XYZ file of C-alpha atoms in Angstrom:
383
model
C 96.074 9.019 -72.994
C 98.415 5.914 -72.798
C 98.352 4.042 -69.516
C 101.946 3.892 -68.104
C 100.953 1.639 -65.132
C 103.445 -1.269 -65.234
C 101.873 -4.666 -65.631
C 103.376 -7.503 -63.521
C 104.209 -10.894 -65.176
C 101.503 -13.595 -64.520
C 104.058 -15.593 -62.653
C 104.645 -12.902 -60.025
C 100.803 -12.283 -59.710
C 100.241 -15.981 -59.114
C 103.074 -16.013 -56.667
C 101.513 -13.254 -54.699
C 97.953 -14.600 -54.719
C 98.921 -18.095 -53.537
C 100.192 -16.448 -50.283
C 97.051 -14.654 -49.445
C 94.263 -15.840 -46.963
C 91.219 -17.604 -48.431
C 88.856 -14.882 -47.449
C 90.965 -12.425 -49.557
C 90.781 -14.619 -52.629
C 86.981 -15.045 -52.296
C 86.621 -11.311 -52.504
C 89.001 -11.250 -55.473
C 86.799 -13.752 -57.464
C 84.943 -10.674 -58.862
C 88.060 -8.760 -59.887
C 88.270 -10.424 -63.306
C 87.470 -13.592 -65.139
C 91.154 -14.780 -65.285
C 91.529 -14.575 -61.601
C 88.261 -16.548 -61.038
C 89.388 -19.250 -63.354
C 92.840 -19.338 -61.833
C 91.524 -19.829 -58.316
C 89.749 -23.006 -59.449
C 92.657 -24.732 -60.979
C 94.102 -27.872 -59.227
C 97.603 -26.410 -59.422
C 96.616 -23.172 -57.675
C 94.730 -25.291 -55.100
C 97.714 -27.351 -54.336
C 100.191 -24.385 -54.220
C 97.890 -22.321 -51.999
C 97.357 -25.269 -49.652
C 101.128 -25.727 -49.464
C 101.741 -22.132 -48.329
C 98.830 -22.181 -45.877
C 99.907 -25.390 -44.282
C 103.335 -23.986 -43.592
C 102.277 -20.536 -42.542
C 98.773 -20.600 -41.229
C 98.218 -24.064 -39.780
C 95.407 -24.121 -37.172
C 93.969 -26.477 -34.634
C 90.255 -27.294 -35.029
C 88.559 -28.159 -31.771
C 85.066 -29.826 -31.776
C 83.747 -29.407 -28.385
C 80.532 -29.043 -26.362
C 80.065 -25.748 -24.505
C 77.599 -27.420 -22.174
C 78.937 -30.583 -20.467
C 77.305 -33.823 -21.750
C 75.371 -31.914 -24.315
C 75.068 -33.297 -27.916
C 75.273 -29.735 -29.450
C 78.804 -29.506 -30.891
C 80.591 -26.286 -31.522
C 83.755 -25.767 -33.768
C 86.656 -23.538 -32.737
C 89.909 -22.721 -34.412
C 93.090 -22.006 -32.478
C 95.897 -20.167 -34.288
C 99.657 -19.886 -33.793
C 99.068 -16.950 -31.351
C 96.926 -19.233 -29.268
C 93.865 -17.178 -30.093
C 90.544 -19.174 -30.188
C 87.728 -18.291 -32.554
C 84.347 -20.062 -33.038
C 83.602 -21.078 -36.528
C 80.159 -20.354 -37.805
C 78.151 -23.326 -39.166
C 76.755 -23.201 -42.614
C 72.983 -23.074 -43.235
C 72.654 -26.817 -43.774
C 74.924 -27.892 -40.858
C 72.997 -28.559 -37.726
C 74.182 -30.533 -34.645
C 77.043 -32.996 -35.147
C 76.710 -36.588 -34.054
C 79.152 -37.305 -31.249
C 82.594 -38.062 -32.771
C 81.420 -37.546 -36.316
C 83.840 -34.984 -37.758
C 86.987 -35.605 -39.889
C 89.362 -32.917 -41.320
C 91.579 -33.145 -44.505
C 93.017 -30.069 -46.209
C 90.375 -27.758 -44.746
C 87.575 -30.014 -45.829
C 85.396 -31.598 -43.225
C 83.515 -34.824 -43.414
C 80.638 -34.723 -40.839
C 77.625 -36.687 -39.790
C 74.639 -34.824 -38.463
C 72.194 -35.552 -35.506
C 69.087 -34.758 -37.604
C 70.033 -37.056 -40.512
C 69.719 -40.762 -40.897
C 72.882 -42.918 -39.833
C 73.934 -43.252 -43.435
C 73.945 -39.501 -44.165
C 77.359 -37.727 -44.587
C 78.221 -34.192 -45.508
C 81.431 -32.513 -46.929
C 81.855 -29.052 -45.672
C 84.417 -26.287 -46.228
C 83.795 -23.861 -43.285
C 86.267 -21.081 -44.795
C 84.382 -20.706 -48.069
C 80.980 -21.825 -46.538
C 80.362 -24.577 -49.198
C 78.443 -27.720 -48.166
C 77.736 -30.836 -50.227
C 75.697 -33.776 -49.205
C 77.336 -37.273 -49.896
C 74.932 -39.718 -51.670
C 73.679 -42.607 -49.741
C 76.025 -45.586 -49.794
C 75.120 -48.754 -51.736
C 74.531 -50.928 -48.610
C 70.949 -50.776 -47.464
C 71.629 -51.249 -43.769
C 72.243 -54.917 -44.178
C 74.798 -54.822 -41.301
C 74.397 -53.600 -37.714
C 77.149 -51.046 -37.632
C 79.908 -49.292 -39.657
C 83.208 -47.486 -39.258
C 84.019 -44.313 -41.359
C 87.371 -42.874 -42.559
C 88.126 -39.797 -44.582
C 91.278 -38.601 -46.324
C 93.076 -37.231 -49.405
C 95.527 -38.563 -51.992
C 97.605 -36.042 -53.878
C 98.709 -39.019 -56.181
C 95.229 -39.148 -57.690
C 94.124 -35.734 -56.433
C 91.019 -37.036 -54.898
C 89.243 -37.222 -51.502
C 87.710 -40.312 -50.419
C 85.298 -41.660 -47.687
C 85.795 -45.303 -46.677
C 82.971 -47.097 -44.874
C 83.611 -50.538 -43.354
C 80.421 -52.445 -42.527
C 80.603 -54.511 -39.354
C 78.883 -57.460 -38.028
C 79.693 -58.016 -34.239
C 82.333 -55.226 -34.965
C 84.122 -57.528 -37.431
C 84.624 -56.246 -40.913
C 82.456 -57.908 -43.530
C 82.150 -55.376 -46.338
C 83.642 -52.136 -47.572
C 82.552 -49.181 -49.796
C 84.468 -46.203 -50.811
C 83.173 -42.766 -52.084
C 85.041 -40.663 -54.443
C 84.659 -36.884 -54.438
C 85.996 -36.709 -57.990
C 83.427 -39.133 -59.453
C 80.657 -38.500 -56.824
C 79.928 -42.205 -56.546
C 80.087 -45.024 -54.033
C 81.624 -48.407 -55.095
C 82.418 -51.679 -53.220
C 86.017 -52.542 -52.302
C 87.430 -55.995 -51.522
C 88.098 -56.689 -47.798
C 89.229 -60.313 -48.136
C 92.395 -59.790 -46.072
C 90.360 -58.286 -43.260
C 88.485 -61.463 -42.478
C 88.312 -61.953 -38.773
C 89.482 -58.399 -38.022
C 87.772 -56.289 -35.485
C 87.785 -52.590 -35.499
C 85.958 -49.923 -33.469
C 82.606 -48.749 -34.772
C 81.895 -45.153 -35.577
C 84.545 -42.563 -36.473
C 87.665 -44.339 -35.182
C 89.853 -43.981 -38.357
C 92.859 -41.666 -38.776
C 94.262 -40.296 -41.989
C 97.913 -39.800 -42.760
C 100.062 -39.799 -45.907
C 97.421 -40.871 -48.488
C 96.309 -43.667 -46.131
C 93.503 -44.222 -43.755
C 94.267 -46.187 -40.516
C 92.343 -48.044 -37.837
C 93.419 -49.795 -34.627
C 92.166 -53.384 -34.829
C 92.672 -56.858 -33.527
C 92.507 -60.533 -34.592
C 92.113 -63.787 -32.670
C 95.515 -65.665 -32.373
C 94.996 -68.879 -34.143
C 94.123 -71.536 -31.589
C 93.680 -69.050 -28.740
C 90.418 -67.479 -29.011
C 90.850 -65.317 -25.814
C 94.102 -63.962 -27.063
C 94.150 -60.957 -29.447
C 96.746 -59.808 -31.874
C 96.794 -56.036 -32.023
C 97.008 -54.703 -35.671
C 97.042 -51.526 -37.601
C 94.401 -51.740 -40.471
C 95.335 -49.385 -43.318
C 93.489 -48.313 -46.554
C 95.580 -46.984 -49.465
C 93.348 -44.102 -50.787
C 95.065 -44.125 -54.238
C 95.003 -47.886 -54.716
C 91.836 -48.909 -52.756
C 93.809 -51.663 -51.083
C 93.720 -52.812 -47.425
C 96.830 -54.020 -45.514
C 97.568 -55.244 -41.952
C 100.622 -54.205 -39.849
C 101.432 -55.512 -36.368
C 101.518 -53.059 -33.430
C 104.984 -52.206 -31.866
C 106.363 -55.101 -29.825
C 105.874 -53.256 -26.664
C 102.063 -53.110 -27.237
C 101.898 -56.602 -28.682
C 103.284 -58.084 -25.433
C 100.630 -56.527 -23.401
C 98.337 -58.966 -21.613
C 95.872 -60.528 -23.932
C 92.180 -59.479 -23.301
C 88.775 -59.820 -24.812
C 88.436 -56.074 -25.420
C 90.335 -53.657 -27.633
C 91.417 -50.843 -25.345
C 92.044 -47.792 -27.688
C 91.307 -44.924 -25.388
C 94.830 -44.976 -23.954
C 96.495 -45.292 -27.312
C 96.329 -42.603 -30.104
C 97.271 -42.776 -33.790
C 98.957 -39.544 -35.098
C 100.941 -38.297 -37.955
C 104.636 -37.432 -37.292
C 106.614 -35.968 -40.181
C 104.110 -37.398 -42.652
C 104.506 -40.945 -41.100
C 102.208 -42.971 -38.975
C 102.937 -42.889 -35.424
C 101.286 -44.027 -32.186
C 101.155 -42.675 -28.591
C 100.693 -45.021 -25.756
C 101.298 -44.889 -22.062
C 104.490 -46.225 -20.537
C 103.559 -48.285 -17.362
C 107.050 -48.168 -16.003
C 107.852 -44.487 -16.468
C 104.198 -43.224 -16.132
C 104.823 -41.079 -19.106
C 103.844 -41.240 -22.899
C 105.911 -42.913 -25.562
C 105.820 -42.054 -29.324
C 106.504 -44.817 -31.825
C 106.895 -44.131 -35.478
C 106.213 -46.622 -38.281
C 109.350 -46.639 -40.683
C 109.996 -48.412 -43.910
C 112.575 -51.136 -43.094
C 115.913 -51.196 -44.777
C 116.351 -54.986 -44.287
C 113.840 -56.915 -46.426
C 114.355 -59.966 -44.189
C 112.754 -58.212 -41.317
C 109.611 -57.291 -43.301
C 108.604 -54.094 -45.007
C 107.847 -52.046 -41.890
C 109.401 -51.512 -38.494
C 108.507 -49.465 -35.421
C 110.948 -47.081 -33.720
C 110.462 -45.276 -30.365
C 111.555 -41.763 -30.825
C 110.256 -39.871 -27.865
C 109.268 -40.475 -24.147
C 107.667 -37.829 -22.036
C 108.581 -37.194 -18.452
C 106.339 -38.853 -15.743
C 102.946 -37.347 -15.486
C 101.889 -35.388 -12.452
C 99.972 -37.687 -10.048
C 97.045 -35.311 -9.934
C 96.522 -35.383 -13.775
C 95.374 -37.630 -16.642
C 96.986 -36.687 -20.001
C 95.315 -37.657 -23.251
C 97.568 -37.033 -26.246
C 95.606 -36.037 -29.377
C 97.776 -34.967 -32.260
C 101.297 -33.480 -33.142
C 101.084 -29.837 -34.232
C 104.079 -27.545 -34.980
C 106.365 -30.272 -33.576
C 104.404 -30.206 -30.211
C 102.084 -32.701 -28.698
C 98.647 -31.556 -28.226
C 96.977 -32.968 -25.156
C 93.829 -32.745 -23.166
C 94.577 -32.784 -19.488
C 92.015 -33.687 -16.848
C 92.333 -33.659 -13.056
C 91.597 -36.781 -11.137
C 88.320 -36.799 -9.165
C 90.099 -36.783 -5.842
C 91.812 -33.438 -6.532
C 89.952 -30.125 -6.207
C 89.448 -28.243 -9.519
C 87.759 -25.017 -10.567
C 83.866 -25.058 -10.654
C 82.392 -26.327 -13.965
C 85.890 -27.193 -15.232
C 86.880 -30.545 -16.706
C 90.197 -29.912 -18.220
C 92.658 -27.832 -20.248
C 94.452 -27.807 -23.590
C 98.251 -28.511 -23.212
C 101.085 -28.308 -25.728
C 104.129 -30.416 -24.860
C 107.379 -29.941 -26.780
C 108.941 -32.906 -28.678
C 112.361 -31.244 -28.258
C 112.236 -30.029 -24.652
C 110.948 -31.543 -21.505
C 108.090 -29.033 -20.982
C 104.441 -28.696 -20.941
C 102.597 -25.397 -21.731
C 99.125 -25.140 -20.422
C 96.815 -22.668 -22.259
C 93.653 -21.027 -21.053
C 91.404 -23.084 -23.189
C 88.922 -24.834 -21.032
C 87.557 -28.122 -22.350
C 84.043 -28.619 -20.966
C 83.645 -32.086 -22.216
C 86.071 -34.879 -22.832
C 84.000 -36.007 -25.630
C 86.148 -33.611 -27.666
C 88.012 -33.979 -30.900
C 91.094 -32.088 -32.096
C 92.489 -31.859 -35.637
C 95.208 -30.011 -37.428
C 93.366 -27.693 -39.840
C 94.200 -25.311 -42.582
C 92.046 -22.878 -44.516
C 91.670 -23.940 -48.122
C 89.983 -23.542 -51.443
C 88.751 -27.192 -51.679
C 85.192 -27.290 -53.153
C 85.579 -23.705 -54.509
C 84.853 -25.091 -57.986
C 81.350 -25.944 -56.610
C 80.503 -22.304 -55.970
C 78.129 -20.733 -58.494
C 78.798 -16.959 -58.896
């Protein structure tokens, strides 16, 4: 008997599939060989990620349930402000403090039970983990700073590691997920540049950024604040001055970064920093300058928050769904709930308001990322 069931065109089938959650697609891997191959194609990866980013963007919270404990737990927060714990994969143990980065649903993590050089790539949604090979440097330098990001131009994820001596950059290496190899990169223009050790980098628009400083020539006690950037596609470093407001701050011997925060705003690098006059938070965005005589880049202030309540310290983290995600902590002299350190707060960029959500933050050694479930590393699954 002839089958009268209509068959949809492949374009329509693909258009439906790219809109489905990752967990549904994983189940559909066994439907047919064509679908299994389709889900592994770069074009399907990219289109599915595009839809997920617009419709299902999440917050990823790396927090400690027990204050001051090293055991880190991952939580996702959805648009309905529902929080869910993310189960760790078999190979993932305890995270080192601060050692988590997120890009397109792929996490780059460092683990407590591994040597300092050990890094892992992990997609929690599809439960795939891959260990990154050891870097070329054989612990010749005392410390390093790590960054992680993605470039759609070359369709590759990269880890950049800056080796430091006295916290000054002396050598760089980059790992490519596409090749699976480390290689050295030139850091000549970073001579004399100081960056924070550890996981202090921030990815935005195919670039990884650090806050840095450099001695002003002839004034060893005066520091020039800089943005250090690494182009993921070109493997090139550049230096950009901070906004004038920050550059005019009193020179000091230390790089104070805890009050400032690099973020991504409309796919552009931006920076939050406290306004000492208004007692609020300003947002500056790095724009490409239309006047070549003024240099390639310029900073524009686009937002100032209302003054903070005197009883609270507000730490801006990222921009998510056009809102500022902050951690809020009560000052010690004010009474707070027992065993409570802070709350998660969303502040609108278009209205002068703060929305406090019932998401207790037990430790301010907490990291927050924008996150989207994706198929990255699906091609590594063996079925």
